Amino acid sequence: LELKGQSATDITVTGLRGNYYFKPGSDKKLKLFTGLEADIVSFKGEYSKGSGIAAEIFAGGEYFINNKFAVQLDFGPAFISLTDSNYSESVSGIEYVVNFGINYYFKVK
């Protein structure tokens, strides 16, 4: 499980993501996975303000550079639903999302 947070100008996304790693093949540096993600979205622009949800199913891989560092890439369809509270407008649909990450692992004793 992973807690996720993203922020950019006028938008914030927070959520929970779960990954299922498949058994590694002969190359133990590459681990393939699939997963689900659920997010809460809030936004505020010059003329609009609102919130919404996003839900995604994805597949990808994580490549270990060494035992502490890895790069990760995943992609998949996401259902996104947003509502503008200033104008009572809403929109929803399927978008395709690509995530890239650099992971650092540390051991807790």
Short mmCIF file of N, CA and C in Angstrom, two decimals:
data_model
loop_
_atom_site.label_atom_id
_atom_site.label_comp_id
_atom_site.label_asym_id
_atom_site.label_seq_id
_atom_site.Cartn_x
_atom_site.Cartn_y
_atom_site.Cartn_z
N LEU A 1 0.84 -1.19 0.00
CA LEU A 1 0.00 0.00 0.00
C LEU A 1 0.88 1.24 0.00
N GLU A 2 0.35 2.28 -0.57
CA GLU A 2 1.11 3.52 -0.69
C GLU A 2 0.15 4.70 -0.55
N LEU A 3 0.50 5.66 0.30
CA LEU A 3 -0.22 6.92 0.34
C LEU A 3 0.38 7.82 -0.73
N LYS A 4 -0.48 8.54 -1.45
CA LYS A 4 0.00 9.32 -2.58
C LYS A 4 -0.47 10.76 -2.44
N GLY A 5 0.42 11.69 -2.75
CA GLY A 5 0.07 13.09 -2.75
C GLY A 5 0.73 13.79 -3.91
N GLN A 6 -0.03 14.60 -4.61
CA GLN A 6 0.49 15.37 -5.74
C GLN A 6 -0.09 16.78 -5.65
N SER A 7 0.72 17.75 -6.01
CA SER A 7 0.25 19.12 -5.97
C SER A 7 0.88 19.90 -7.12
N ALA A 8 0.09 20.76 -7.71
CA ALA A 8 0.56 21.67 -8.76
C ALA A 8 -0.23 22.97 -8.59
N THR A 9 0.04 23.93 -9.42
CA THR A 9 -0.67 25.19 -9.32
C THR A 9 -2.17 24.94 -9.40
N ASP A 10 -2.88 25.29 -8.33
CA ASP A 10 -4.35 25.26 -8.26
C ASP A 10 -4.97 23.87 -8.22
N ILE A 11 -4.19 22.79 -8.02
CA ILE A 11 -4.79 21.46 -7.96
C ILE A 11 -4.02 20.58 -6.95
N THR A 12 -4.77 19.78 -6.20
CA THR A 12 -4.18 18.85 -5.24
C THR A 12 -4.87 17.50 -5.41
N VAL A 13 -4.08 16.43 -5.41
CA VAL A 13 -4.59 15.06 -5.51
C VAL A 13 -3.99 14.26 -4.36
N THR A 14 -4.84 13.62 -3.55
CA THR A 14 -4.38 12.74 -2.49
C THR A 14 -5.11 11.41 -2.63
N GLY A 15 -4.42 10.32 -2.30
CA GLY A 15 -5.08 9.04 -2.47
C GLY A 15 -4.33 7.88 -1.88
N LEU A 16 -4.86 6.72 -2.16
CA LEU A 16 -4.31 5.46 -1.71
C LEU A 16 -4.13 4.56 -2.92
N ARG A 17 -3.01 3.85 -2.95
CA ARG A 17 -2.68 2.99 -4.09
C ARG A 17 -2.19 1.65 -3.55
N GLY A 18 -2.61 0.59 -4.19
CA GLY A 18 -2.16 -0.74 -3.82
C GLY A 18 -1.58 -1.45 -5.02
N ASN A 19 -0.43 -2.09 -4.84
CA ASN A 19 0.26 -2.81 -5.92
C ASN A 19 0.30 -4.30 -5.60
N TYR A 20 0.21 -5.11 -6.64
CA TYR A 20 0.44 -6.55 -6.55
C TYR A 20 1.62 -6.86 -7.45
N TYR A 21 2.72 -7.33 -6.86
CA TYR A 21 3.92 -7.67 -7.62
C TYR A 21 3.87 -9.13 -8.04
N PHE A 22 4.09 -9.37 -9.33
CA PHE A 22 4.18 -10.73 -9.85
C PHE A 22 5.53 -11.31 -9.47
N LYS A 23 5.65 -12.64 -9.50
CA LYS A 23 6.94 -13.27 -9.23
C LYS A 23 7.96 -12.83 -10.25
N PRO A 24 9.16 -12.46 -9.79
CA PRO A 24 10.17 -12.05 -10.77
C PRO A 24 10.65 -13.24 -11.59
N GLY A 25 11.00 -12.95 -12.82
CA GLY A 25 11.55 -13.99 -13.69
C GLY A 25 13.04 -14.13 -13.45
N SER A 26 13.78 -14.40 -14.50
CA SER A 26 15.23 -14.57 -14.36
C SER A 26 15.92 -13.24 -14.03
N ASP A 27 15.35 -12.12 -14.47
CA ASP A 27 15.93 -10.81 -14.18
C ASP A 27 15.28 -10.26 -12.90
N LYS A 28 15.94 -10.43 -11.78
CA LYS A 28 15.38 -10.01 -10.50
C LYS A 28 15.42 -8.49 -10.32
N LYS A 29 16.08 -7.78 -11.23
CA LYS A 29 16.10 -6.33 -11.15
C LYS A 29 14.79 -5.71 -11.64
N LEU A 30 14.06 -6.42 -12.48
CA LEU A 30 12.80 -5.92 -13.02
C LEU A 30 11.64 -6.66 -12.36
N LYS A 31 10.76 -5.89 -11.72
CA LYS A 31 9.58 -6.47 -11.08
C LYS A 31 8.34 -5.87 -11.72
N LEU A 32 7.48 -6.73 -12.26
CA LEU A 32 6.23 -6.30 -12.89
C LEU A 32 5.12 -6.30 -11.85
N PHE A 33 4.18 -5.37 -12.00
CA PHE A 33 3.09 -5.27 -11.03
C PHE A 33 1.82 -4.76 -11.68
N THR A 34 0.72 -4.89 -10.97
CA THR A 34 -0.56 -4.31 -11.33
C THR A 34 -1.16 -3.74 -10.06
N GLY A 35 -2.18 -2.90 -10.20
CA GLY A 35 -2.74 -2.33 -8.99
C GLY A 35 -3.96 -1.46 -9.22
N LEU A 36 -4.45 -0.93 -8.10
CA LEU A 36 -5.62 -0.05 -8.07
C LEU A 36 -5.26 1.22 -7.31
N GLU A 37 -5.91 2.32 -7.68
CA GLU A 37 -5.69 3.59 -7.00
C GLU A 37 -7.01 4.33 -6.86
N ALA A 38 -7.21 4.99 -5.72
CA ALA A 38 -8.38 5.84 -5.48
C ALA A 38 -7.88 7.18 -4.95
N ASP A 39 -8.39 8.30 -5.53
CA ASP A 39 -7.91 9.63 -5.18
C ASP A 39 -9.05 10.59 -4.93
N ILE A 40 -8.75 11.62 -4.13
CA ILE A 40 -9.63 12.76 -3.94
C ILE A 40 -8.93 13.95 -4.58
N VAL A 41 -9.67 14.71 -5.39
CA VAL A 41 -9.11 15.82 -6.14
C VAL A 41 -9.76 17.12 -5.69
N SER A 42 -8.96 18.17 -5.51
CA SER A 42 -9.52 19.50 -5.27
C SER A 42 -8.80 20.49 -6.19
N PHE A 43 -9.54 21.49 -6.66
CA PHE A 43 -8.96 22.47 -7.57
C PHE A 43 -9.56 23.84 -7.32
N LYS A 44 -8.79 24.87 -7.64
CA LYS A 44 -9.26 26.24 -7.52
C LYS A 44 -8.55 27.06 -8.57
N GLY A 45 -9.30 27.62 -9.47
CA GLY A 45 -8.75 28.46 -10.52
C GLY A 45 -9.26 29.87 -10.39
N GLU A 46 -8.99 30.68 -11.41
CA GLU A 46 -9.43 32.08 -11.39
C GLU A 46 -10.96 32.19 -11.39
N TYR A 47 -11.64 31.29 -12.12
CA TYR A 47 -13.10 31.36 -12.22
C TYR A 47 -13.82 30.15 -11.67
N SER A 48 -13.10 29.12 -11.29
CA SER A 48 -13.76 27.90 -10.85
C SER A 48 -13.10 27.34 -9.60
N LYS A 49 -13.88 26.55 -8.87
CA LYS A 49 -13.41 25.90 -7.66
C LYS A 49 -14.26 24.66 -7.46
N GLY A 50 -13.62 23.56 -7.06
CA GLY A 50 -14.40 22.37 -6.86
C GLY A 50 -13.58 21.19 -6.40
N SER A 51 -14.19 20.01 -6.56
CA SER A 51 -13.53 18.79 -6.10
C SER A 51 -14.04 17.61 -6.92
N GLY A 52 -13.47 16.45 -6.63
CA GLY A 52 -13.90 15.26 -7.34
C GLY A 52 -13.14 14.03 -6.88
N ILE A 53 -13.29 12.98 -7.66
CA ILE A 53 -12.64 11.71 -7.36
C ILE A 53 -11.99 11.16 -8.63
N ALA A 54 -11.05 10.25 -8.41
CA ALA A 54 -10.42 9.52 -9.52
C ALA A 54 -10.18 8.10 -9.05
N ALA A 55 -10.38 7.14 -9.94
CA ALA A 55 -10.12 5.73 -9.67
C ALA A 55 -9.41 5.15 -10.87
N GLU A 56 -8.31 4.43 -10.62
CA GLU A 56 -7.47 3.94 -11.72
C GLU A 56 -7.09 2.48 -11.51
N ILE A 57 -7.02 1.74 -12.60
CA ILE A 57 -6.42 0.41 -12.63
C ILE A 57 -5.18 0.54 -13.52
N PHE A 58 -4.07 -0.04 -13.09
CA PHE A 58 -2.83 0.18 -13.83
C PHE A 58 -1.95 -1.06 -13.83
N ALA A 59 -0.95 -1.04 -14.72
CA ALA A 59 0.07 -2.08 -14.80
C ALA A 59 1.39 -1.40 -15.10
N GLY A 60 2.48 -2.01 -14.63
CA GLY A 60 3.77 -1.40 -14.87
C GLY A 60 4.91 -2.24 -14.38
N GLY A 61 6.05 -1.58 -14.24
CA GLY A 61 7.25 -2.27 -13.79
C GLY A 61 8.13 -1.37 -12.97
N GLU A 62 8.96 -2.01 -12.15
CA GLU A 62 9.93 -1.30 -11.32
C GLU A 62 11.29 -1.92 -11.58
N TYR A 63 12.26 -1.09 -11.96
CA TYR A 63 13.60 -1.56 -12.27
C TYR A 63 14.55 -1.10 -11.17
N PHE A 64 15.21 -2.06 -10.51
CA PHE A 64 16.11 -1.75 -9.41
C PHE A 64 17.51 -1.47 -9.93
N ILE A 65 17.99 -0.26 -9.69
CA ILE A 65 19.34 0.13 -10.06
C ILE A 65 20.33 -0.52 -9.10
N ASN A 66 19.99 -0.53 -7.82
CA ASN A 66 20.72 -1.26 -6.78
C ASN A 66 19.69 -1.65 -5.71
N ASN A 67 20.13 -2.07 -4.53
CA ASN A 67 19.15 -2.55 -3.55
C ASN A 67 18.41 -1.41 -2.84
N LYS A 68 18.77 -0.15 -3.09
CA LYS A 68 18.08 0.98 -2.46
C LYS A 68 17.32 1.87 -3.44
N PHE A 69 17.75 1.92 -4.70
CA PHE A 69 17.13 2.81 -5.68
C PHE A 69 16.46 2.02 -6.81
N ALA A 70 15.28 2.52 -7.22
CA ALA A 70 14.57 1.92 -8.34
C ALA A 70 13.82 3.01 -9.10
N VAL A 71 13.59 2.77 -10.38
CA VAL A 71 12.72 3.64 -11.18
C VAL A 71 11.47 2.83 -11.51
N GLN A 72 10.36 3.53 -11.59
CA GLN A 72 9.06 2.87 -11.75
C GLN A 72 8.25 3.58 -12.83
N LEU A 73 7.54 2.81 -13.62
CA LEU A 73 6.66 3.35 -14.65
C LEU A 73 5.40 2.50 -14.68
N ASP A 74 4.24 3.16 -14.65
CA ASP A 74 2.98 2.42 -14.80
C ASP A 74 2.00 3.26 -15.60
N PHE A 75 0.99 2.60 -16.14
CA PHE A 75 -0.02 3.29 -16.94
C PHE A 75 -1.33 2.52 -16.87
N GLY A 76 -2.43 3.25 -17.16
CA GLY A 76 -3.72 2.60 -17.18
C GLY A 76 -4.86 3.60 -17.29
N PRO A 77 -6.07 3.11 -17.47
CA PRO A 77 -7.24 3.98 -17.56
C PRO A 77 -7.69 4.43 -16.17
N ALA A 78 -8.15 5.68 -16.10
CA ALA A 78 -8.65 6.24 -14.85
C ALA A 78 -10.01 6.87 -15.09
N PHE A 79 -10.97 6.58 -14.21
CA PHE A 79 -12.26 7.27 -14.23
C PHE A 79 -12.11 8.51 -13.36
N ILE A 80 -12.39 9.68 -13.94
CA ILE A 80 -12.25 10.95 -13.22
C ILE A 80 -13.59 11.66 -13.26
N SER A 81 -14.04 12.13 -12.09
CA SER A 81 -15.30 12.87 -11.98
C SER A 81 -15.04 14.13 -11.17
N LEU A 82 -15.31 15.31 -11.77
CA LEU A 82 -15.08 16.60 -11.13
C LEU A 82 -16.35 17.44 -11.12
N THR A 83 -16.54 18.21 -10.04
CA THR A 83 -17.68 19.10 -9.93
C THR A 83 -17.20 20.49 -9.57
N ASP A 84 -17.64 21.48 -10.34
CA ASP A 84 -17.32 22.88 -10.08
C ASP A 84 -18.39 23.44 -9.15
N SER A 85 -18.03 23.81 -7.94
CA SER A 85 -19.01 24.28 -6.96
C SER A 85 -19.49 25.71 -7.24
N ASN A 86 -18.72 26.51 -7.97
CA ASN A 86 -19.15 27.87 -8.29
C ASN A 86 -20.27 27.91 -9.33
N TYR A 87 -20.28 26.95 -10.25
CA TYR A 87 -21.24 26.98 -11.35
C TYR A 87 -22.12 25.75 -11.43
N SER A 88 -22.04 24.87 -10.45
CA SER A 88 -22.84 23.63 -10.43
C SER A 88 -22.68 22.83 -11.72
N GLU A 89 -21.48 22.81 -12.24
CA GLU A 89 -21.16 22.03 -13.43
C GLU A 89 -20.37 20.80 -13.01
N SER A 90 -20.55 19.70 -13.74
CA SER A 90 -19.76 18.50 -13.46
C SER A 90 -19.40 17.81 -14.77
N VAL A 91 -18.30 17.08 -14.72
CA VAL A 91 -17.83 16.35 -15.88
C VAL A 91 -17.18 15.07 -15.38
N SER A 92 -17.33 14.00 -16.14
CA SER A 92 -16.67 12.75 -15.79
C SER A 92 -16.34 11.99 -17.06
N GLY A 93 -15.36 11.12 -16.95
CA GLY A 93 -14.97 10.33 -18.10
C GLY A 93 -13.71 9.52 -17.82
N ILE A 94 -13.29 8.79 -18.83
CA ILE A 94 -12.10 7.96 -18.74
C ILE A 94 -10.94 8.69 -19.39
N GLU A 95 -9.83 8.76 -18.69
CA GLU A 95 -8.58 9.32 -19.20
C GLU A 95 -7.49 8.28 -18.98
N TYR A 96 -6.43 8.35 -19.76
CA TYR A 96 -5.31 7.44 -19.57
C TYR A 96 -4.20 8.17 -18.83
N VAL A 97 -3.65 7.52 -17.81
CA VAL A 97 -2.68 8.14 -16.91
C VAL A 97 -1.37 7.36 -16.97
N VAL A 98 -0.25 8.09 -17.00
CA VAL A 98 1.09 7.50 -16.93
C VAL A 98 1.77 8.09 -15.69
N ASN A 99 2.33 7.22 -14.85
CA ASN A 99 3.06 7.64 -13.66
C ASN A 99 4.51 7.20 -13.78
N PHE A 100 5.43 8.08 -13.40
CA PHE A 100 6.85 7.76 -13.34
C PHE A 100 7.34 8.11 -11.96
N GLY A 101 8.14 7.23 -11.38
CA GLY A 101 8.64 7.50 -10.04
C GLY A 101 10.06 7.04 -9.85
N ILE A 102 10.74 7.68 -8.92
CA ILE A 102 12.05 7.26 -8.46
C ILE A 102 11.87 6.87 -7.01
N ASN A 103 12.18 5.63 -6.68
CA ASN A 103 11.94 5.10 -5.34
C ASN A 103 13.25 4.89 -4.60
N TYR A 104 13.23 5.25 -3.32
CA TYR A 104 14.35 4.99 -2.42
C TYR A 104 13.82 4.10 -1.30
N TYR A 105 14.47 2.98 -1.07
CA TYR A 105 14.07 2.03 -0.04
C TYR A 105 15.04 2.09 1.13
N PHE A 106 14.49 2.07 2.34
CA PHE A 106 15.33 2.02 3.52
C PHE A 106 14.76 0.97 4.46
N LYS A 107 15.62 0.41 5.27
CA LYS A 107 15.21 -0.66 6.19
C LYS A 107 14.91 -0.06 7.56
N VAL A 108 13.82 -0.51 8.14
CA VAL A 108 13.45 -0.12 9.49
C VAL A 108 13.72 -1.32 10.40
N LYS A 109 14.52 -1.11 11.43
CA LYS A 109 14.88 -2.23 12.33
C LYS A 109 14.05 -2.20 13.58
#
